[in-house]
PDB file of C-alpha atoms in Angstrom:
ATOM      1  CA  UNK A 287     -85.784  62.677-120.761  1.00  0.00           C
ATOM      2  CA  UNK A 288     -84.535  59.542-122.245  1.00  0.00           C
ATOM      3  CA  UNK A 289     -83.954  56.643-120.033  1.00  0.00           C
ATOM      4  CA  UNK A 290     -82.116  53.192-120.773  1.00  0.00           C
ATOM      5  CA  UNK A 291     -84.760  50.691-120.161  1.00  0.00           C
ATOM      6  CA  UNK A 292     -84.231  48.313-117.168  1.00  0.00           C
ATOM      7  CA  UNK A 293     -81.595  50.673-116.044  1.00  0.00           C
ATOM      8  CA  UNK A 294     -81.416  51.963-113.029  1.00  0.00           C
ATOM      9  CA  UNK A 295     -79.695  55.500-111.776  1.00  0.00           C
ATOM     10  CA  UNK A 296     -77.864  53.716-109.408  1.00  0.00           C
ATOM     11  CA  UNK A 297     -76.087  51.448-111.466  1.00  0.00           C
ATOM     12  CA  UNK A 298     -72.825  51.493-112.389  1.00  0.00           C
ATOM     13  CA  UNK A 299     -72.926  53.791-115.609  1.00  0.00           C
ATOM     14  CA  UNK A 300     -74.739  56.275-113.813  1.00  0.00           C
ATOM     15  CA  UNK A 301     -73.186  59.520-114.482  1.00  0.00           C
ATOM     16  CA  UNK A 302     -72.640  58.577-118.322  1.00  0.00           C
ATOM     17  CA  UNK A 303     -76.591  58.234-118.297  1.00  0.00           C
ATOM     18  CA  UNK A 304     -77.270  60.830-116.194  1.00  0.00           C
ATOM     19  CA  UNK A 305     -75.123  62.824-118.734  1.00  0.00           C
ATOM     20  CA  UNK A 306     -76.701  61.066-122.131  1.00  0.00           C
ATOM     21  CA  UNK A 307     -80.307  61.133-120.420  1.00  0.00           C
ATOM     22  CA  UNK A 308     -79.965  65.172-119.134  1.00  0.00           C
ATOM     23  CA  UNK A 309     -79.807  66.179-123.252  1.00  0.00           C
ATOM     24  CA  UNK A 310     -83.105  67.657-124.375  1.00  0.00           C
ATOM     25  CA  UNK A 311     -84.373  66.844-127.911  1.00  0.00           C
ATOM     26  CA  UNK A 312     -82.362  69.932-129.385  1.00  0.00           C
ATOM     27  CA  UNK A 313     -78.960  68.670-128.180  1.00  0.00           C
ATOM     28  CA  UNK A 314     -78.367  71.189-125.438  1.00  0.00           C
ATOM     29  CA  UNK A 315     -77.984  70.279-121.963  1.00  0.00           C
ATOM     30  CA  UNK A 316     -80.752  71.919-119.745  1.00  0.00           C
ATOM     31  CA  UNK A 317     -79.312  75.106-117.806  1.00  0.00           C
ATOM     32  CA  UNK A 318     -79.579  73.070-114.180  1.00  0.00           C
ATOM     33  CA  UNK A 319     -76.656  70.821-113.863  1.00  0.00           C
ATOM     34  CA  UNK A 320     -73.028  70.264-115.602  1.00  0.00           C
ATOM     35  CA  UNK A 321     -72.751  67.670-117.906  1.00  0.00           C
ATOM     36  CA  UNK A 322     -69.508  65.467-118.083  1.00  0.00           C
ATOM     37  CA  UNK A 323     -66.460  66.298-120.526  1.00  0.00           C
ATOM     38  CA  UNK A 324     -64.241  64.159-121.657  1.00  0.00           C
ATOM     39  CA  UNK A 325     -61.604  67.250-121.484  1.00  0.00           C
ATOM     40  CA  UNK A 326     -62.260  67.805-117.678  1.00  0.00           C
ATOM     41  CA  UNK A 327     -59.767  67.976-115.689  1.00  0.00           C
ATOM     42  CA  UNK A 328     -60.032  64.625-113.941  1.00  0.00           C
ATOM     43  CA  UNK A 329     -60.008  62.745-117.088  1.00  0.00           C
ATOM     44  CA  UNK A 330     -57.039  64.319-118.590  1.00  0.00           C
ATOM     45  CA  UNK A 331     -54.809  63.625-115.636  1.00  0.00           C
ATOM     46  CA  UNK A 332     -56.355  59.866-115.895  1.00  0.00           C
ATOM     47  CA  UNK A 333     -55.318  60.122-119.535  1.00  0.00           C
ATOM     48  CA  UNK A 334     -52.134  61.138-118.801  1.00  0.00           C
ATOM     49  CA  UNK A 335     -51.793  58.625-116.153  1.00  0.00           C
ATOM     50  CA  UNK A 336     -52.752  56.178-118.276  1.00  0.00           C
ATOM     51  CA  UNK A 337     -50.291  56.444-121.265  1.00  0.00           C
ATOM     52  CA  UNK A 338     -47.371  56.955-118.608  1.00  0.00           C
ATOM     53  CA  UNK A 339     -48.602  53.749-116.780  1.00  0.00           C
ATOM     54  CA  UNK A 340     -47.998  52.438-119.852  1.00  0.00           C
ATOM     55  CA  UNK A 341     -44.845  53.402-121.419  1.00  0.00           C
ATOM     56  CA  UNK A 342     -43.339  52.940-117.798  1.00  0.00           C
ATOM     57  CA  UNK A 343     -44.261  49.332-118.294  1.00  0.00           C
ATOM     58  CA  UNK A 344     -43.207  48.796-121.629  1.00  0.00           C
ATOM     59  CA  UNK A 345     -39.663  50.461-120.922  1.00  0.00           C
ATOM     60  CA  UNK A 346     -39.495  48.965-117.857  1.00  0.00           C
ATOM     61  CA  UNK A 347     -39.661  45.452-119.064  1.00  0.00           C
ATOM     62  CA  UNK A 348     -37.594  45.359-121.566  1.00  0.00           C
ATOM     63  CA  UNK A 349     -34.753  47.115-119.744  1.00  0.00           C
ATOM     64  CA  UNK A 350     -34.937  44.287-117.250  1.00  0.00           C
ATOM     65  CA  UNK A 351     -35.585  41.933-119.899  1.00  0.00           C
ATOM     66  CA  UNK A 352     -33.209  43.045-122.397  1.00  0.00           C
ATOM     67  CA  UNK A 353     -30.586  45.904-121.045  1.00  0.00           C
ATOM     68  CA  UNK A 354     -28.445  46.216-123.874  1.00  0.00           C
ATOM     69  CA  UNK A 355     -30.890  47.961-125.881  1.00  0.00           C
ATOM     70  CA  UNK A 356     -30.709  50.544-123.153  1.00  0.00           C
ATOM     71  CA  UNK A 357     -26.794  49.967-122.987  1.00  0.00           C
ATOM     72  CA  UNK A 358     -26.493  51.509-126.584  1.00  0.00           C
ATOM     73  CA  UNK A 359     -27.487  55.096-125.188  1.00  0.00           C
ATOM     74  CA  UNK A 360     -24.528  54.613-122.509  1.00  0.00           C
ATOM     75  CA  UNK A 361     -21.998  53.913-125.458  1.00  0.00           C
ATOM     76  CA  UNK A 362     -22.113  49.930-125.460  1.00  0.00           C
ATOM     77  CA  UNK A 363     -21.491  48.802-128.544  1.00  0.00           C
ATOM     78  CA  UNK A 364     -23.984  46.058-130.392  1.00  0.00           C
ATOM     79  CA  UNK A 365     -23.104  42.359-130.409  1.00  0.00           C
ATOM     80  CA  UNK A 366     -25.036  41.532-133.070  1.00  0.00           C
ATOM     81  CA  UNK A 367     -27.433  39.477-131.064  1.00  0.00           C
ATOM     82  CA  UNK A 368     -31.007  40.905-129.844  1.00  0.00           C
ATOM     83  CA  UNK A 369     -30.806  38.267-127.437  1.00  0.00           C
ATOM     84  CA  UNK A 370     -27.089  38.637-125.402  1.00  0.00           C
ATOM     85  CA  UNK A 371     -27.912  37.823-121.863  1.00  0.00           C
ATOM     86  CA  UNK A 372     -24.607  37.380-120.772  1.00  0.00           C
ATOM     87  CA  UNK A 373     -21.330  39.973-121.859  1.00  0.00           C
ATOM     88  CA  UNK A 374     -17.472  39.205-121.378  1.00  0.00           C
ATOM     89  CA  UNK A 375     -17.248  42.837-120.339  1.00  0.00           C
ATOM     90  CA  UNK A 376     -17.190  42.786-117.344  1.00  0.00           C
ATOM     91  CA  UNK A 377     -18.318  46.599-117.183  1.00  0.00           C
ATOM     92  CA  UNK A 378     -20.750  45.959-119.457  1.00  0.00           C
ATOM     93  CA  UNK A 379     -22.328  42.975-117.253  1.00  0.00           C
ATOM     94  CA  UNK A 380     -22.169  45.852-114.485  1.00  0.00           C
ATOM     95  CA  UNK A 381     -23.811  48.462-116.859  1.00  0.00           C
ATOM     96  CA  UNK A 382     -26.796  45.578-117.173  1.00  0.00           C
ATOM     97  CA  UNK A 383     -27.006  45.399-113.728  1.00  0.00           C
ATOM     98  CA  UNK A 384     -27.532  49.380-113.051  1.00  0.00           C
ATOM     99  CA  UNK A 385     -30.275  49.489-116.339  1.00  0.00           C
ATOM    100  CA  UNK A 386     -31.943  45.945-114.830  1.00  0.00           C
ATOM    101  CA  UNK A 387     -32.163  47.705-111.298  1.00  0.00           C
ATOM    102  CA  UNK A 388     -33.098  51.313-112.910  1.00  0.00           C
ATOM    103  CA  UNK A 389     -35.989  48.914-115.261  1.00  0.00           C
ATOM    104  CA  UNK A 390     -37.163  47.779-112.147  1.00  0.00           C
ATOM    105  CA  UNK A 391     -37.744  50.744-110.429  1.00  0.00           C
ATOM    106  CA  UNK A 392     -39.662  51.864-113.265  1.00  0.00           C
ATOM    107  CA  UNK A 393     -41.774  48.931-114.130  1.00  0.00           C
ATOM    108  CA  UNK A 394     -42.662  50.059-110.009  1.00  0.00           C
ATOM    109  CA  UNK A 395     -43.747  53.376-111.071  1.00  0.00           C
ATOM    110  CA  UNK A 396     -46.173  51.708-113.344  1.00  0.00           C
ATOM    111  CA  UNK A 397     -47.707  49.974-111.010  1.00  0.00           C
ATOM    112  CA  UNK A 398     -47.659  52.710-108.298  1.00  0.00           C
ATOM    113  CA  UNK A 399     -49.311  55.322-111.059  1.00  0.00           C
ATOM    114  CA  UNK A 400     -51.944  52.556-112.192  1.00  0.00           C
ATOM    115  CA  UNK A 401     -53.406  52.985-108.623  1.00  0.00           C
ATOM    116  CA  UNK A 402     -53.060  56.530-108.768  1.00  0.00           C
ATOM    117  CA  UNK A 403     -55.490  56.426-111.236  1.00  0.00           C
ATOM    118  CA  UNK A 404     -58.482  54.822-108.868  1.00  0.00           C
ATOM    119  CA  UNK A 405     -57.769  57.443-106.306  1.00  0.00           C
ATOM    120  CA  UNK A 406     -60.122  60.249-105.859  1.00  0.00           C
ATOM    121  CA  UNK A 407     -57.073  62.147-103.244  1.00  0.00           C
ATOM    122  CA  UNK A 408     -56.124  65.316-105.092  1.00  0.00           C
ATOM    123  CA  UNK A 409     -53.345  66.130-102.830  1.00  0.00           C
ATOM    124  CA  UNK A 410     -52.444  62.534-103.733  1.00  0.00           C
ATOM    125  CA  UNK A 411     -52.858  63.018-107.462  1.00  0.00           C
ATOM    126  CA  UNK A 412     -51.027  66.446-107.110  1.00  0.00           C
ATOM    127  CA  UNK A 413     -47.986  65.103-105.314  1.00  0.00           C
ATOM    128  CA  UNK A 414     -47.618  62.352-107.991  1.00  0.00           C
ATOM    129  CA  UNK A 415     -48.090  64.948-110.919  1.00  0.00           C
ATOM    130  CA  UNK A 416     -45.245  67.360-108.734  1.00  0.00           C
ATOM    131  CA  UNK A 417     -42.592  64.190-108.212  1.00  0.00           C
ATOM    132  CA  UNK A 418     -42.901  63.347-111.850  1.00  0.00           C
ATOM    133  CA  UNK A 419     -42.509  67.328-112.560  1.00  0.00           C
ATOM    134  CA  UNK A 420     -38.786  67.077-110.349  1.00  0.00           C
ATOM    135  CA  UNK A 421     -37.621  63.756-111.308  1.00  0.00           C
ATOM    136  CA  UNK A 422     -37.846  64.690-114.889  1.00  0.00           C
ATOM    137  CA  UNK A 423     -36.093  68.012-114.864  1.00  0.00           C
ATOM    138  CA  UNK A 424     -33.021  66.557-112.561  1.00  0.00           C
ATOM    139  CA  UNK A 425     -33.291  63.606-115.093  1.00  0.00           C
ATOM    140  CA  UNK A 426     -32.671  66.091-117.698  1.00  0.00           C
ATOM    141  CA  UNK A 427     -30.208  68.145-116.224  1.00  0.00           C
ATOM    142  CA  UNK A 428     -27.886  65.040-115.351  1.00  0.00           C
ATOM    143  CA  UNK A 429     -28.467  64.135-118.512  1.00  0.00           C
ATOM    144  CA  UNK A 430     -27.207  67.178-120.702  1.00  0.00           C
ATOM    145  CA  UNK A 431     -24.595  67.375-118.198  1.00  0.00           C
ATOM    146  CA  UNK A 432     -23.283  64.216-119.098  1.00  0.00           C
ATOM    147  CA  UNK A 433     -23.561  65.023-123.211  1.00  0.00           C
ATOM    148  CA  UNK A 434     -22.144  68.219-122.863  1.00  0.00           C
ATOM    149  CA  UNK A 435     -18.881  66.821-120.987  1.00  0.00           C
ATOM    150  CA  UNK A 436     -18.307  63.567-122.488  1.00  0.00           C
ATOM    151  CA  UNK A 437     -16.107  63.875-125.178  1.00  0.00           C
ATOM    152  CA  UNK A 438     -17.983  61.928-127.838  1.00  0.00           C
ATOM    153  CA  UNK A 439     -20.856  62.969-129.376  1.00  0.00           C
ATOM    154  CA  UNK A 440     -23.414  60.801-129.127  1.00  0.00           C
ATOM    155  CA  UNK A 441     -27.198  61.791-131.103  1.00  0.00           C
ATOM    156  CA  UNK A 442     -28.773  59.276-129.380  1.00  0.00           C
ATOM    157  CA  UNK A 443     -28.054  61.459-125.971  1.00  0.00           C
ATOM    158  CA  UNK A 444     -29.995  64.378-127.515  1.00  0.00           C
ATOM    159  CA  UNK A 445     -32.590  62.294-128.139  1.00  0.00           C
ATOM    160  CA  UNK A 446     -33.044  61.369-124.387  1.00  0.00           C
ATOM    161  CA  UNK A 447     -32.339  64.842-123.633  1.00  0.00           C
ATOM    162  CA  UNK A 448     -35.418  66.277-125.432  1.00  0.00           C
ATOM    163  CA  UNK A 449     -36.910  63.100-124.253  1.00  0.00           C
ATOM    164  CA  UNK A 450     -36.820  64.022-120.319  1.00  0.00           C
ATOM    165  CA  UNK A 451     -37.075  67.722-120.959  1.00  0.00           C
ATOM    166  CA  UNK A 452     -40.402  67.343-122.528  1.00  0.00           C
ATOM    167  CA  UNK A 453     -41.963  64.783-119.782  1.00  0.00           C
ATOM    168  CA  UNK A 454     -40.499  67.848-117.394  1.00  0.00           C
ATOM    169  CA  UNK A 455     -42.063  70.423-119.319  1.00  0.00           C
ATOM    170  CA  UNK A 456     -45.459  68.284-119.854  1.00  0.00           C
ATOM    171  CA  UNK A 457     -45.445  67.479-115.813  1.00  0.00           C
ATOM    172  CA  UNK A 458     -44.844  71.044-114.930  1.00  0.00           C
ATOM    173  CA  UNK A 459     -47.683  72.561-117.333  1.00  0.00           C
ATOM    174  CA  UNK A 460     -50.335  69.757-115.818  1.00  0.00           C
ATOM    175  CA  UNK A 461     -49.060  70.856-112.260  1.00  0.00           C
ATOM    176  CA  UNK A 462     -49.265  75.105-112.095  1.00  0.00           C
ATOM    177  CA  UNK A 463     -51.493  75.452-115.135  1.00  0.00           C
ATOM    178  CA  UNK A 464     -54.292  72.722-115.313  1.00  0.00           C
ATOM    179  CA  UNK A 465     -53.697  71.040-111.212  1.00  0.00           C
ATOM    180  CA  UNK A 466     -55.225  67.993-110.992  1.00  0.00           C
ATOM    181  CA  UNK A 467     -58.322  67.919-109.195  1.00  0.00           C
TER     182      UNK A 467
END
């Protein structure tokens, strides 16, 4: 066995020595213990976690930061200005407010998932993974409600239709076929 010098097996990259060091000459793991995967379980839903922690920043932001570019998939017209802080309409300047609020509350969800990440509490992990699952698919159904009555047709709607039905889909494969750990 192969072992990096000065390093201890109870330091902190442990199990990715443990895993590099349990390799025999021939590149196959000896028959006594599991090795780690990248692909496990545990590292996918990290993965996952990850990306949506993310996005869910990146969106979030900028819908406080800049609603309007949000406003355009409610039907707001564009101002010609990247930076318009402050419409005449005033139910556009209430449409900022709802997207500012709604940014908020998902810039939240970024930081709420980031811990998720450091916790080792599968029901914790699996209730996160479930939420994400029902939020999505209501988000979706309001959603193609709201296309399929308005009386314009918008592509952009479709867009966040597929959008939300995917995350739903994505959520609800991770939760009944691959459960978090």
């Amino acid at each position: 066995q192969v072992r990096a010098v000065g390093c201890r097996p109870c330091c902190h990259l442990a199990p990715e020595i443990a895993a590099m060091s349990s390799v025999s000459a021939k590149g196959k793991a000896p028959e006594s213990g599991p090795t780690t995967s990248p692909f496990d379980k545990k590292r996918r839903l990290d993965l996952l976690l990850l990306a949506h922690t993310i996005v869910a920043a990146v969106c979030g932001s900028l819908a406080v930061l800049f609603p309007h570019l949000f406003g355009l998939f409610l039907g707001e017209g564009w101002h010609g200005a990247f930076l318009r802080w402050n419409p005449d309409d005033p139910q556009v300047k209430l449409t900022h407010v709802i997207i500012r609020l709604y940014g908020a509350l998902i810039l939240g969800q970024a930081f709420i998932v980031w811990h998720v990440r450091h916790t080792a509490d599968g029901a914790m992990r699996r209730g996160i993974v479930r939420a994400y699952f029902v939020v999505f698919s209501i988000t979706s159904l309001v959603l193609l409600r709201s296309h399929l009555t308005d009386q314009t047709w918008h592509m952009s709607n479709w867009v966040n239709v597929l959008l939300f039905t995917g995350l739903a889909i994505f959520y609800g494969w991770v939760y009944w076929f691959s459960p978090p750990p």
